[in-house]
XYZ file of C-alpha atoms in Angstrom:
390
model
C 97.845 251.281 144.205
C 96.239 248.330 143.045
C 95.028 245.261 145.119
C 98.206 243.094 144.233
C 100.675 245.750 144.912
C 98.632 246.420 148.406
C 99.083 242.805 148.820
C 102.316 242.726 148.816
C 103.028 245.805 151.029
C 101.218 243.942 153.577
C 103.355 240.989 153.881
C 106.901 243.192 153.220
C 105.466 245.475 156.704
C 104.267 242.060 158.439
C 106.045 239.383 157.510
C 103.232 236.292 158.380
C 106.949 234.674 159.822
C 107.704 237.250 162.136
C 103.990 239.058 163.142
C 102.025 237.970 165.508
C 99.002 236.222 164.068
C 96.414 238.995 166.285
C 98.886 241.965 164.937
C 98.888 240.756 161.242
C 95.042 240.284 160.849
C 94.935 244.239 162.334
C 97.543 245.375 159.744
C 95.085 243.498 157.368
C 92.356 245.073 158.570
C 93.631 248.798 158.344
C 95.225 248.345 155.253
C 91.873 247.377 153.621
C 92.443 243.581 152.845
C 89.760 241.793 155.518
C 86.855 242.230 152.789
C 87.788 244.290 149.912
C 84.160 244.924 148.568
C 83.436 247.032 151.991
C 83.809 250.776 152.444
C 87.474 252.031 152.853
C 87.884 252.774 156.421
C 85.963 249.582 157.242
C 88.440 246.724 156.232
C 87.684 247.422 152.344
C 88.488 248.781 149.383
C 85.383 249.275 148.034
C 86.157 246.744 145.190
C 83.989 244.129 143.521
C 83.771 240.957 145.690
C 84.636 238.756 143.045
C 88.475 240.462 143.844
C 88.249 238.125 147.404
C 89.969 235.245 145.676
C 92.517 236.984 144.488
C 93.545 238.290 147.270
C 92.879 234.724 150.136
C 95.039 233.202 147.130
C 98.103 235.248 147.237
C 98.246 235.272 151.097
C 97.373 231.630 151.355
C 100.292 231.470 149.375
C 102.410 233.737 151.697
C 101.450 231.427 154.563
C 99.277 234.783 155.729
C 97.537 233.746 159.335
C 93.364 233.148 158.655
C 90.826 234.538 161.293
C 89.456 231.477 162.157
C 86.185 232.245 159.973
C 84.798 229.035 161.190
C 84.817 230.141 164.804
C 83.752 233.432 164.548
C 81.463 232.244 161.582
C 77.745 234.087 163.187
C 79.793 237.445 163.241
C 80.920 237.320 159.923
C 78.224 235.990 157.966
C 75.422 237.637 159.845
C 75.834 240.224 162.111
C 78.744 242.121 160.124
C 76.428 242.573 156.662
C 73.494 243.473 158.994
C 75.549 246.227 160.440
C 77.396 247.671 157.308
C 73.713 247.774 156.023
C 71.849 249.262 158.882
C 74.484 250.396 161.190
C 75.355 254.236 161.679
C 78.994 255.268 161.188
C 80.006 254.956 164.969
C 78.797 251.202 164.983
C 80.520 250.225 162.167
C 83.557 251.743 163.193
C 83.484 250.105 166.962
C 82.217 246.556 165.834
C 83.585 245.598 162.860
C 87.449 245.300 162.919
C 87.273 244.004 166.279
C 84.734 241.076 164.723
C 86.434 240.703 161.885
C 89.954 240.021 163.287
C 88.187 237.561 165.745
C 88.997 239.363 169.149
C 84.913 239.546 169.928
C 82.959 236.701 169.113
C 79.533 237.317 167.877
C 75.832 235.416 168.737
C 72.172 235.817 167.638
C 69.919 235.836 170.317
C 66.668 235.573 167.684
C 64.673 232.121 168.815
C 62.657 231.495 171.681
C 60.874 228.119 173.421
C 57.355 229.950 171.264
C 59.083 231.460 168.731
C 61.621 229.206 166.486
C 60.197 228.279 163.260
C 57.850 231.376 163.656
C 60.107 233.582 164.286
C 58.110 236.761 164.248
C 56.159 235.401 167.009
C 58.788 236.157 169.554
C 57.567 237.237 172.978
C 61.035 238.843 174.373
C 60.177 242.457 175.812
C 62.174 245.637 175.409
C 60.867 248.718 176.709
C 62.937 252.612 175.905
C 63.306 253.711 179.710
C 63.284 257.619 179.987
C 67.398 257.836 180.108
C 67.752 256.836 176.418
C 68.137 252.945 177.792
C 66.361 249.788 176.815
C 65.754 247.225 179.258
C 65.022 243.489 177.908
C 63.756 240.495 179.615
C 62.900 237.027 177.640
C 64.467 233.801 177.083
C 66.277 232.963 173.877
C 66.894 228.984 172.748
C 69.466 226.966 170.837
C 71.826 229.923 170.798
C 75.489 229.155 169.474
C 78.444 230.822 171.079
C 76.591 232.684 173.456
C 79.403 231.015 175.971
C 82.346 232.451 174.196
C 80.289 235.947 172.583
C 81.106 239.252 173.435
C 78.507 240.425 171.052
C 74.844 239.771 170.298
C 72.631 240.523 167.873
C 69.031 240.544 169.101
C 65.573 240.407 168.038
C 62.927 242.292 171.069
C 59.667 243.226 171.181
C 58.978 246.941 171.589
C 55.453 247.055 170.809
C 52.686 243.920 171.584
C 49.793 246.424 170.345
C 50.873 246.293 166.485
C 50.573 242.385 164.480
C 53.544 240.801 165.354
C 55.913 241.578 162.282
C 55.906 245.080 162.950
C 56.152 245.416 166.622
C 59.952 244.204 166.918
C 63.116 245.984 166.875
C 66.231 244.797 166.531
C 69.407 245.389 169.100
C 73.625 244.549 169.526
C 73.351 243.164 173.214
C 76.450 243.033 175.241
C 76.585 239.514 176.461
C 78.749 240.522 179.377
C 75.730 242.559 180.811
C 74.706 240.942 184.340
C 71.462 240.135 183.304
C 72.240 237.716 180.798
C 72.718 234.263 182.178
C 73.715 231.322 179.761
C 72.992 227.950 180.172
C 74.226 224.748 178.049
C 71.812 222.713 176.628
C 72.862 219.473 175.910
C 72.224 217.876 172.334
C 71.173 213.782 171.314
C 75.398 214.235 169.941
C 76.295 214.499 173.983
C 78.174 218.304 173.458
C 76.382 221.084 174.471
C 77.166 223.722 171.147
C 74.183 225.447 171.697
C 72.979 227.421 174.477
C 69.456 228.826 176.485
C 70.220 232.534 176.844
C 67.930 234.386 180.070
C 67.632 238.058 179.928
C 66.991 239.862 183.159
C 66.672 243.442 183.206
C 69.478 243.684 180.434
C 70.250 247.018 179.752
C 70.535 248.379 176.095
C 71.508 251.769 175.283
C 70.037 252.849 172.254
C 72.518 253.825 170.664
C 73.009 250.049 169.820
C 70.100 249.793 168.277
C 70.464 248.940 164.514
C 67.431 250.107 161.952
C 63.878 251.962 163.189
C 62.601 251.304 166.492
C 59.480 248.503 165.474
C 61.678 247.982 162.018
C 63.527 244.394 163.278
C 61.813 242.592 160.787
C 62.766 244.287 157.972
C 66.360 244.487 159.730
C 66.323 240.823 160.252
C 66.006 239.527 156.686
C 69.655 241.035 155.700
C 70.664 238.835 158.740
C 68.680 235.368 157.611
C 69.495 235.688 154.105
C 73.412 236.135 154.897
C 72.910 232.921 157.323
C 71.551 230.726 155.118
C 73.924 231.331 152.395
C 76.585 231.122 155.443
C 75.094 227.377 156.302
C 74.495 226.278 152.928
C 76.896 228.066 150.275
C 80.287 228.100 151.312
C 82.963 227.245 148.813
C 83.837 224.062 149.026
C 86.379 222.081 146.351
C 85.045 218.512 144.535
C 84.391 215.824 147.290
C 84.753 217.581 149.976
C 82.461 217.589 153.163
C 80.303 214.410 153.877
C 80.633 213.082 150.148
C 84.259 212.866 150.459
C 84.357 211.319 154.040
C 81.814 208.229 152.309
C 83.986 208.190 149.248
C 86.969 207.437 151.057
C 85.072 204.388 153.007
C 83.682 203.045 149.535
C 87.396 203.296 148.384
C 89.496 201.651 151.014
C 86.981 199.356 151.964
C 85.905 196.920 149.142
C 84.020 194.578 151.477
C 81.375 196.847 152.239
C 80.397 197.446 148.986
C 76.878 196.089 147.882
C 75.165 196.920 144.395
C 72.585 198.604 146.412
C 74.968 201.004 148.310
C 77.020 201.445 145.026
C 73.961 203.225 143.573
C 73.022 205.618 146.578
C 76.615 206.235 146.385
C 76.420 207.189 143.130
C 73.560 209.325 143.112
C 74.624 211.093 146.532
C 77.644 212.548 144.441
C 76.077 213.801 141.640
C 73.732 215.542 144.409
C 76.579 216.364 145.978
C 78.002 218.369 142.849
C 74.846 219.810 142.030
C 75.108 221.283 145.712
C 77.733 222.263 144.765
C 77.974 224.187 141.930
C 74.932 225.927 143.069
C 76.495 227.176 145.741
C 79.093 228.607 143.204
C 76.120 230.197 141.049
C 75.061 231.648 144.366
C 78.037 233.614 145.406
C 78.275 234.576 141.959
C 75.593 236.263 142.658
C 76.055 237.691 145.714
C 79.076 239.626 144.287
C 76.417 241.301 142.436
C 74.431 242.551 145.010
C 72.189 241.581 148.312
C 71.660 237.998 148.953
C 68.045 236.840 148.279
C 66.078 233.875 148.855
C 67.738 231.764 146.448
C 70.118 230.933 149.695
C 67.143 229.417 151.005
C 67.291 226.743 148.459
C 70.803 226.507 148.847
C 70.685 225.716 152.691
C 67.669 222.658 152.340
C 68.988 220.830 149.547
C 72.548 221.297 151.715
C 70.468 220.116 154.740
C 68.967 217.299 152.990
C 72.410 215.760 151.228
C 73.958 216.432 154.853
C 71.593 213.678 156.231
C 71.187 211.429 153.695
C 75.252 210.911 153.001
C 75.506 210.712 156.882
C 72.427 208.196 156.861
C 74.686 205.780 154.096
C 77.928 205.959 155.569
C 76.375 204.440 158.543
C 74.858 201.734 156.544
C 78.502 201.185 154.661
C 80.358 200.919 157.837
C 77.394 198.539 159.798
C 77.683 198.209 163.503
C 81.375 199.497 163.304
C 79.673 202.623 162.569
C 77.428 202.351 165.729
C 80.848 203.050 167.424
C 80.564 206.350 169.456
C 83.902 207.840 170.346
C 83.249 210.328 173.706
C 79.665 210.446 175.207
C 81.359 213.673 177.935
C 79.568 216.821 177.666
C 81.765 219.588 176.066
C 81.225 222.944 174.665
C 82.777 223.012 171.622
C 83.524 226.143 169.725
C 83.096 224.667 166.107
C 81.394 221.884 164.988
C 84.276 219.371 163.776
C 82.410 217.666 161.326
C 84.290 215.448 159.521
C 86.650 215.013 162.375
C 84.864 212.852 164.460
C 83.419 209.492 163.660
C 80.485 208.276 161.498
C 78.122 207.838 164.236
C 79.061 211.836 165.193
C 78.289 212.385 161.733
C 75.158 211.044 161.392
C 73.714 212.629 164.723
C 74.817 216.263 164.197
C 73.482 216.147 160.695
C 70.000 215.980 162.349
C 70.388 219.752 163.186
C 71.284 220.414 159.714
C 67.404 220.902 159.153
C 66.904 222.411 162.257
C 69.519 225.296 162.547
C 69.372 228.468 160.433
C 65.448 228.200 159.524
C 63.878 224.392 159.447
C 63.513 222.777 156.237
C 59.877 223.291 156.524
C 59.823 226.826 156.783
C 62.958 227.436 154.075
C 59.957 225.266 151.893
C 57.606 228.226 152.304
C 60.098 230.882 151.741
C 60.584 229.018 148.408
C 57.331 228.801 147.521
C 56.460 232.003 148.177
C 59.538 233.949 147.264
C 60.986 232.289 144.250
C 58.278 230.545 142.823
C 55.561 232.978 143.440
C 53.042 230.412 144.299
C 49.978 231.868 146.951
C 51.073 232.286 150.463
C 49.410 230.086 152.862
C 47.002 231.366 155.243
C 47.798 233.396 158.085
C 44.826 233.732 160.645
C 46.915 235.880 163.441
C 49.074 238.623 160.128
C 46.980 241.197 161.364
C 45.947 240.611 164.909
C 47.343 242.747 167.859
C 50.569 240.699 168.823
C 48.655 241.081 172.631
C 45.545 239.327 170.944
C 47.231 236.232 168.966
C 45.974 233.170 171.019
C 48.945 231.226 172.530
């Protein structure tokens, strides 16, 4: 049966109007229509990634429910491709279905207070006991969705006697373990979208390790490359996102216009088109294989443009743009970037150049891995992690 035949069979057996959304999503996964490029039995059909657009259009036309991809973005965009590449068959069978349906939310325990931009400097320790269970102690920070997550992808140091990139191991962490404590981290917007996570004696069975012991840095590259694509390379129609918001203000409020702001709007519109079309090209490259460091350029451009356009909107609106709707601390599951006021967008956009890899780190990646420029000096590159001055 071809792809469209399988979609129509799913819709016939599970009519969206008469089927509970979760039941529909489970049936869709089991039919291999979740992510068509995944293997058979894991929500896919082993088809080309480009077939996904055909599938999504057919289901959308039928009114089928989606799996709220913004709410479960870390699981879909970061955990799933890493599990698919490095996970055991048991791990794939256990984690991928509830991840895709949204029954289990994931978060990412990578960044630490002393290891954000220099992630390989992380200090959270994992020690393997004689019973085959790892014990993890440490602190993580800037963790999105930790307050709703059932599982986390975790990096921890397992060998402090080797250089920092070689002594790291990659785990799946149970966020319901009694040693996991999640604390809200209030941001400049007033929201606590991010969290601090304290790990005290957290127990992780060796069966929840992804990749070999000490090779977590290589595993993490798959996650990080997909993270940047997920943040900066989402499919978008023309004039969507921030450029759409600013263009609407410009059209509806002629009294706010000035020649100088007009020139900035035109430049922003052209830049937004460049970013949008570059993202489309990146997605086509992804259809042919694994994401590369080019995703860093996409995320870098997205962050710069979001900040420029949110600033332009604020200048267009003047004092009106400084109004703020609500400073009450909330813990949202998703960022409602375009659904809030201009002041919120201006403040929230500041985080775009920090989350998912800072712009400074991304420039290093582009310089070294895309342009082939000499690497900057790293005095601690070959030192055992335990001997690096702190």
